[in-house]
Amino acid sequence: MSNYQRNTSVVVCIFAVIVVGAIAVGALSFWGTSWFNWNPATTDFNFDAEVGATTGTVTLDIDLTTGGVSVTFVDNATLLYDIDVEVQNTTLERDGDPTVTFTSNTIGLAYTTAGVNITLGSGVNYALDVDTTTGGIAVELVDGAHVGDVSLTAVTGGISLAMTDDVVLLGNATFDLDATTGGISVVVDLPTGIGGSVEAAVVTGGVDITATGWIPITSNHYESSDYNTASQTLTVVIETTTGGVTAVFT
């Protein structure tokens, strides 16, 4: 594991809120260029590790009080994780340096205020558990990803998840996306042979689900025709109290 620091003047990216329609009191959150009014003086930390002798499912466990988290994958069988953390120097003075741990097959990062960019490899299977109190979460499941259950929670902030059809899903996977105040955007290209279900619940805000060829169970719940018969399934549950939901499934 390596840990280096360098001063930068990079503004940490997070999300801009976009109102969803006339009926949507909530918002869809996407990542822009000014999540916070950052002090230009920041320090970058890098943490990385190789797979080595690691076997079994590895859990990514991120808990961030304020800031943005992005997660993506690369087709690299030797990479376990590569995590960049950008922190304001004033935060460092108050809270100390961030640390990343790897114990009991869990990659752990808990910190106060930061911008976090995470890259995972293709050599092991992963489960994702990412929580932010104030801030956004963006996850890209692309070629190289071997993923089971995914849990993304943002109390105040947006969530974005995109998945391509060359992802390897593990078992009957469940994706839980939960925001209290903030929008959620999901785009999933389901791998062949996997049954799919998506259900959204919003207290205040709009829901727009596009799932061409899927069966509408309700206006906010769709299932593929083979969901109840497929040997493997993906179940996506989307919840936000105040905010809009857009979901596209193919």
CSV table of C-alpha atoms in Angstrom, one decimal, residues 6-215:
chain,number,residue,atom,x,y,z
A,6,ARG,CA,0.7,16.5,-2.8
A,7,ASN,CA,-0.8,20.0,-2.7
A,8,THR,CA,-3.2,20.8,-5.5
A,9,SER,CA,-5.6,23.5,-6.6
A,10,VAL,CA,-8.2,21.1,-7.9
A,11,VAL,CA,-11.8,21.8,-7.1
A,12,VAL,CA,-13.4,18.5,-6.0
A,13,CYS,CA,-16.3,17.6,-8.3
A,14,ILE,CA,-19.7,16.5,-7.1
A,15,PHE,CA,-23.2,17.2,-8.1
A,16,ALA,CA,-25.5,19.9,-9.5
A,17,VAL,CA,-29.2,19.6,-8.7
A,18,ILE,CA,-31.6,19.4,-11.6
A,19,VAL,CA,-35.3,19.8,-11.0
A,20,VAL,CA,-37.4,16.9,-12.4
A,21,GLY,CA,-40.5,18.2,-14.1
A,22,ALA,CA,-43.1,20.5,-12.8
A,23,ILE,CA,-44.4,18.0,-10.3
A,24,ALA,CA,-41.0,17.1,-8.9
A,25,VAL,CA,-40.2,18.9,-5.7
A,26,GLY,CA,-37.1,16.8,-5.5
A,27,ALA,CA,-34.2,16.7,-7.8
A,28,LEU,CA,-31.9,14.5,-9.9
A,29,SER,CA,-28.3,15.0,-8.9
A,30,PHE,CA,-25.5,14.8,-11.4
A,31,TRP,CA,-21.8,15.5,-10.8
A,32,GLY,CA,-20.7,18.9,-11.8
A,33,THR,CA,-17.6,21.0,-11.1
A,34,SER,CA,-18.4,22.7,-7.8
A,35,TRP,CA,-19.8,20.4,-5.1
A,36,PHE,CA,-18.2,22.6,-2.4
A,37,ASN,CA,-16.7,26.0,-2.2
A,38,TRP,CA,-13.3,24.4,-1.6
A,39,ASN,CA,-10.3,26.2,-0.2
A,40,PRO,CA,-7.8,25.9,-3.1
A,41,ALA,CA,-5.2,24.4,-0.7
A,42,THR,CA,-5.9,20.6,-0.7
A,43,THR,CA,-3.8,17.5,-0.3
A,44,ASP,CA,-4.2,14.3,-2.3
A,45,PHE,CA,-3.8,10.8,-0.8
A,46,ASN,CA,-3.4,7.6,-2.8
A,47,PHE,CA,-4.0,4.1,-1.5
A,48,ASP,CA,-3.6,1.0,-3.6
A,49,ALA,CA,-3.2,-2.8,-3.2
A,50,GLU,CA,-2.9,-5.8,-5.3
A,51,VAL,CA,-5.1,-8.9,-5.2
A,52,GLY,CA,-2.3,-11.2,-4.1
A,53,ALA,CA,-3.7,-14.2,-2.3
A,54,THR,CA,-7.1,-12.6,-1.7
A,55,THR,CA,-10.1,-15.0,-2.4
A,56,GLY,CA,-13.8,-14.8,-1.9
A,57,THR,CA,-16.0,-11.7,-2.1
A,58,VAL,CA,-14.4,-8.4,-1.1
A,59,THR,CA,-16.7,-5.7,0.4
A,60,LEU,CA,-16.0,-2.1,-0.4
A,61,ASP,CA,-17.3,-0.2,2.7
A,62,ILE,CA,-17.2,3.6,2.4
A,63,ASP,CA,-18.6,6.0,5.0
A,64,LEU,CA,-18.2,9.7,4.2
A,65,THR,CA,-19.8,12.5,6.2
A,66,THR,CA,-19.5,15.2,3.5
A,67,GLY,CA,-18.2,14.9,-0.1
A,68,GLY,CA,-18.4,12.9,-3.2
A,69,VAL,CA,-17.7,9.3,-4.0
A,70,SER,CA,-17.1,7.8,-7.4
A,71,VAL,CA,-16.6,4.1,-8.1
A,72,THR,CA,-15.5,2.4,-11.3
A,73,PHE,CA,-13.9,-0.8,-12.5
A,74,VAL,CA,-11.0,-1.7,-14.8
A,75,ASP,CA,-10.2,-5.0,-16.5
A,76,ASN,CA,-7.1,-5.6,-14.4
A,77,ALA,CA,-6.9,-9.0,-12.6
A,78,THR,CA,-4.0,-7.9,-10.3
A,79,LEU,CA,-5.6,-4.7,-8.9
A,80,LEU,CA,-7.5,-5.0,-5.7
A,81,TYR,CA,-8.1,-1.3,-5.3
A,82,ASP,CA,-6.8,2.1,-6.2
A,83,ILE,CA,-8.3,4.9,-4.1
A,84,ASP,CA,-7.6,8.7,-4.5
A,85,VAL,CA,-8.8,10.9,-1.6
A,86,GLU,CA,-8.6,14.7,-1.9
A,87,VAL,CA,-8.9,16.7,1.3
A,88,GLN,CA,-8.9,20.3,2.2
A,89,ASN,CA,-5.9,21.2,4.3
A,90,THR,CA,-8.1,22.8,6.9
A,91,THR,CA,-9.9,19.5,7.2
A,92,LEU,CA,-6.6,17.7,7.7
A,93,GLU,CA,-5.6,20.1,10.5
A,94,ARG,CA,-8.9,19.3,12.2
A,95,ASP,CA,-9.4,15.6,11.5
A,96,GLY,CA,-6.1,14.2,10.6
A,97,ASP,CA,-5.2,12.1,7.6
A,98,PRO,CA,-7.6,9.7,6.0
A,99,THR,CA,-6.7,6.0,6.1
A,100,VAL,CA,-7.8,3.0,4.0
A,101,THR,CA,-7.9,-0.5,5.7
A,102,PHE,CA,-8.2,-4.0,4.3
A,103,THR,CA,-9.1,-6.6,6.9
A,104,SER,CA,-11.5,-9.6,6.8
A,105,ASN,CA,-12.0,-9.1,3.0
A,106,THR,CA,-13.3,-5.5,3.6
A,107,ILE,CA,-11.8,-2.4,2.1
A,108,GLY,CA,-12.7,0.3,4.6
A,109,LEU,CA,-12.6,4.1,4.4
A,110,ALA,CA,-14.4,6.3,7.0
A,111,TYR,CA,-13.7,10.1,6.9
A,112,THR,CA,-15.3,13.5,7.4
A,113,THR,CA,-15.0,15.6,4.3
A,114,ALA,CA,-13.3,14.6,1.0
A,115,GLY,CA,-13.6,13.8,-2.6
A,116,VAL,CA,-13.0,10.1,-3.2
A,117,ASN,CA,-12.3,8.3,-6.5
A,118,ILE,CA,-12.2,4.5,-6.4
A,119,THR,CA,-11.0,2.1,-9.0
A,120,LEU,CA,-11.5,-1.7,-8.5
A,121,GLY,CA,-10.1,-4.5,-10.5
A,122,SER,CA,-11.4,-7.7,-12.1
A,123,GLY,CA,-9.5,-10.3,-10.1
A,124,VAL,CA,-12.0,-10.8,-7.3
A,125,ASN,CA,-15.7,-10.5,-6.7
A,126,TYR,CA,-17.0,-7.4,-4.9
A,127,ALA,CA,-20.0,-6.2,-2.9
A,128,LEU,CA,-20.4,-2.4,-2.6
A,129,ASP,CA,-21.6,-0.5,0.5
A,130,VAL,CA,-21.2,3.3,0.1
A,131,ASP,CA,-22.8,5.9,2.5
A,132,THR,CA,-22.6,9.7,2.4
A,133,THR,CA,-24.4,12.1,4.8
A,134,THR,CA,-24.1,15.1,2.5
A,135,GLY,CA,-22.8,14.5,-0.9
A,136,GLY,CA,-23.2,12.4,-4.1
A,137,ILE,CA,-22.4,8.9,-5.2
A,138,ALA,CA,-21.6,7.8,-8.7
A,139,VAL,CA,-21.0,4.1,-9.6
A,140,GLU,CA,-20.0,2.7,-13.0
A,141,LEU,CA,-20.2,-1.0,-13.4
A,142,VAL,CA,-18.4,-1.7,-16.6
A,143,ASP,CA,-16.2,-4.4,-18.3
A,144,GLY,CA,-14.1,-6.0,-15.6
A,145,ALA,CA,-16.6,-5.7,-12.8
A,146,HIS,CA,-17.6,-8.8,-10.9
A,147,VAL,CA,-20.3,-7.6,-8.5
A,148,GLY,CA,-23.0,-9.0,-6.2
A,149,ASP,CA,-25.1,-6.9,-3.9
A,150,VAL,CA,-24.8,-3.1,-4.1
A,151,SER,CA,-26.0,-0.6,-1.4
A,152,LEU,CA,-25.8,3.1,-2.0
A,153,THR,CA,-27.1,5.6,0.5
A,154,ALA,CA,-27.0,9.4,0.4
A,155,VAL,CA,-28.9,11.3,3.1
A,156,THR,CA,-28.6,14.6,1.2
A,157,GLY,CA,-27.3,14.2,-2.3
A,158,GLY,CA,-27.7,12.4,-5.6
A,159,ILE,CA,-27.0,8.9,-6.6
A,160,SER,CA,-26.0,7.8,-10.1
A,161,LEU,CA,-25.5,4.2,-11.2
A,162,ALA,CA,-24.7,2.9,-14.6
A,163,MET,CA,-24.2,-0.8,-15.7
A,164,THR,CA,-23.1,-2.3,-19.0
A,165,ASP,CA,-24.1,-5.8,-20.2
A,166,ASP,CA,-20.5,-7.2,-19.9
A,167,VAL,CA,-20.6,-7.0,-16.1
A,168,VAL,CA,-20.4,-10.3,-14.3
A,169,LEU,CA,-23.2,-10.4,-11.8
A,170,LEU,CA,-22.9,-12.8,-8.8
A,171,GLY,CA,-25.9,-14.9,-7.8
A,172,ASN,CA,-29.3,-13.2,-7.4
A,173,ALA,CA,-27.9,-9.7,-6.9
A,174,THR,CA,-29.8,-6.8,-5.2
A,175,PHE,CA,-29.0,-3.2,-5.8
A,176,ASP,CA,-30.5,-0.9,-3.1
A,177,LEU,CA,-30.3,2.9,-3.8
A,178,ASP,CA,-31.6,5.1,-1.1
A,179,ALA,CA,-31.6,8.9,-0.8
A,180,THR,CA,-33.5,11.1,1.7
A,181,THR,CA,-33.2,14.4,-0.2
A,182,GLY,CA,-31.8,14.0,-3.7
A,183,GLY,CA,-32.4,12.5,-7.1
A,184,ILE,CA,-31.5,9.0,-8.3
A,185,SER,CA,-30.5,8.1,-11.9
A,186,VAL,CA,-30.1,4.5,-13.0
A,187,VAL,CA,-29.1,3.1,-16.4
A,188,VAL,CA,-28.8,-0.7,-16.7
A,189,ASP,CA,-28.0,-2.8,-19.7
A,190,LEU,CA,-28.9,-6.2,-18.3
A,191,PRO,CA,-26.6,-9.2,-19.3
A,192,THR,CA,-28.2,-11.9,-21.4
A,193,GLY,CA,-30.0,-14.6,-19.4
A,194,ILE,CA,-30.5,-12.6,-16.3
A,195,GLY,CA,-34.1,-11.7,-15.1
A,196,GLY,CA,-34.6,-8.1,-14.0
A,197,SER,CA,-36.8,-6.2,-11.7
A,198,VAL,CA,-36.9,-2.4,-10.9
A,199,GLU,CA,-39.1,-0.7,-8.3
A,200,ALA,CA,-39.1,2.9,-7.3
A,201,ALA,CA,-40.7,4.6,-4.3
A,202,VAL,CA,-40.8,8.4,-4.0
A,203,VAL,CA,-42.7,10.5,-1.4
A,204,THR,CA,-42.3,13.8,-3.1
A,205,GLY,CA,-41.0,13.9,-6.6
A,206,GLY,CA,-41.4,12.3,-10.0
A,207,VAL,CA,-40.6,8.8,-11.3
A,208,ASP,CA,-39.7,8.0,-14.9
A,209,ILE,CA,-38.9,4.4,-15.7
A,210,THR,CA,-38.2,3.2,-19.2
A,211,ALA,CA,-38.0,-0.6,-19.5
A,212,THR,CA,-39.0,-1.5,-23.0
A,213,GLY,CA,-40.4,-5.0,-23.3
A,214,TRP,CA,-40.7,-5.4,-19.6
A,215,ILE,CA,-44.0,-6.2,-17.7
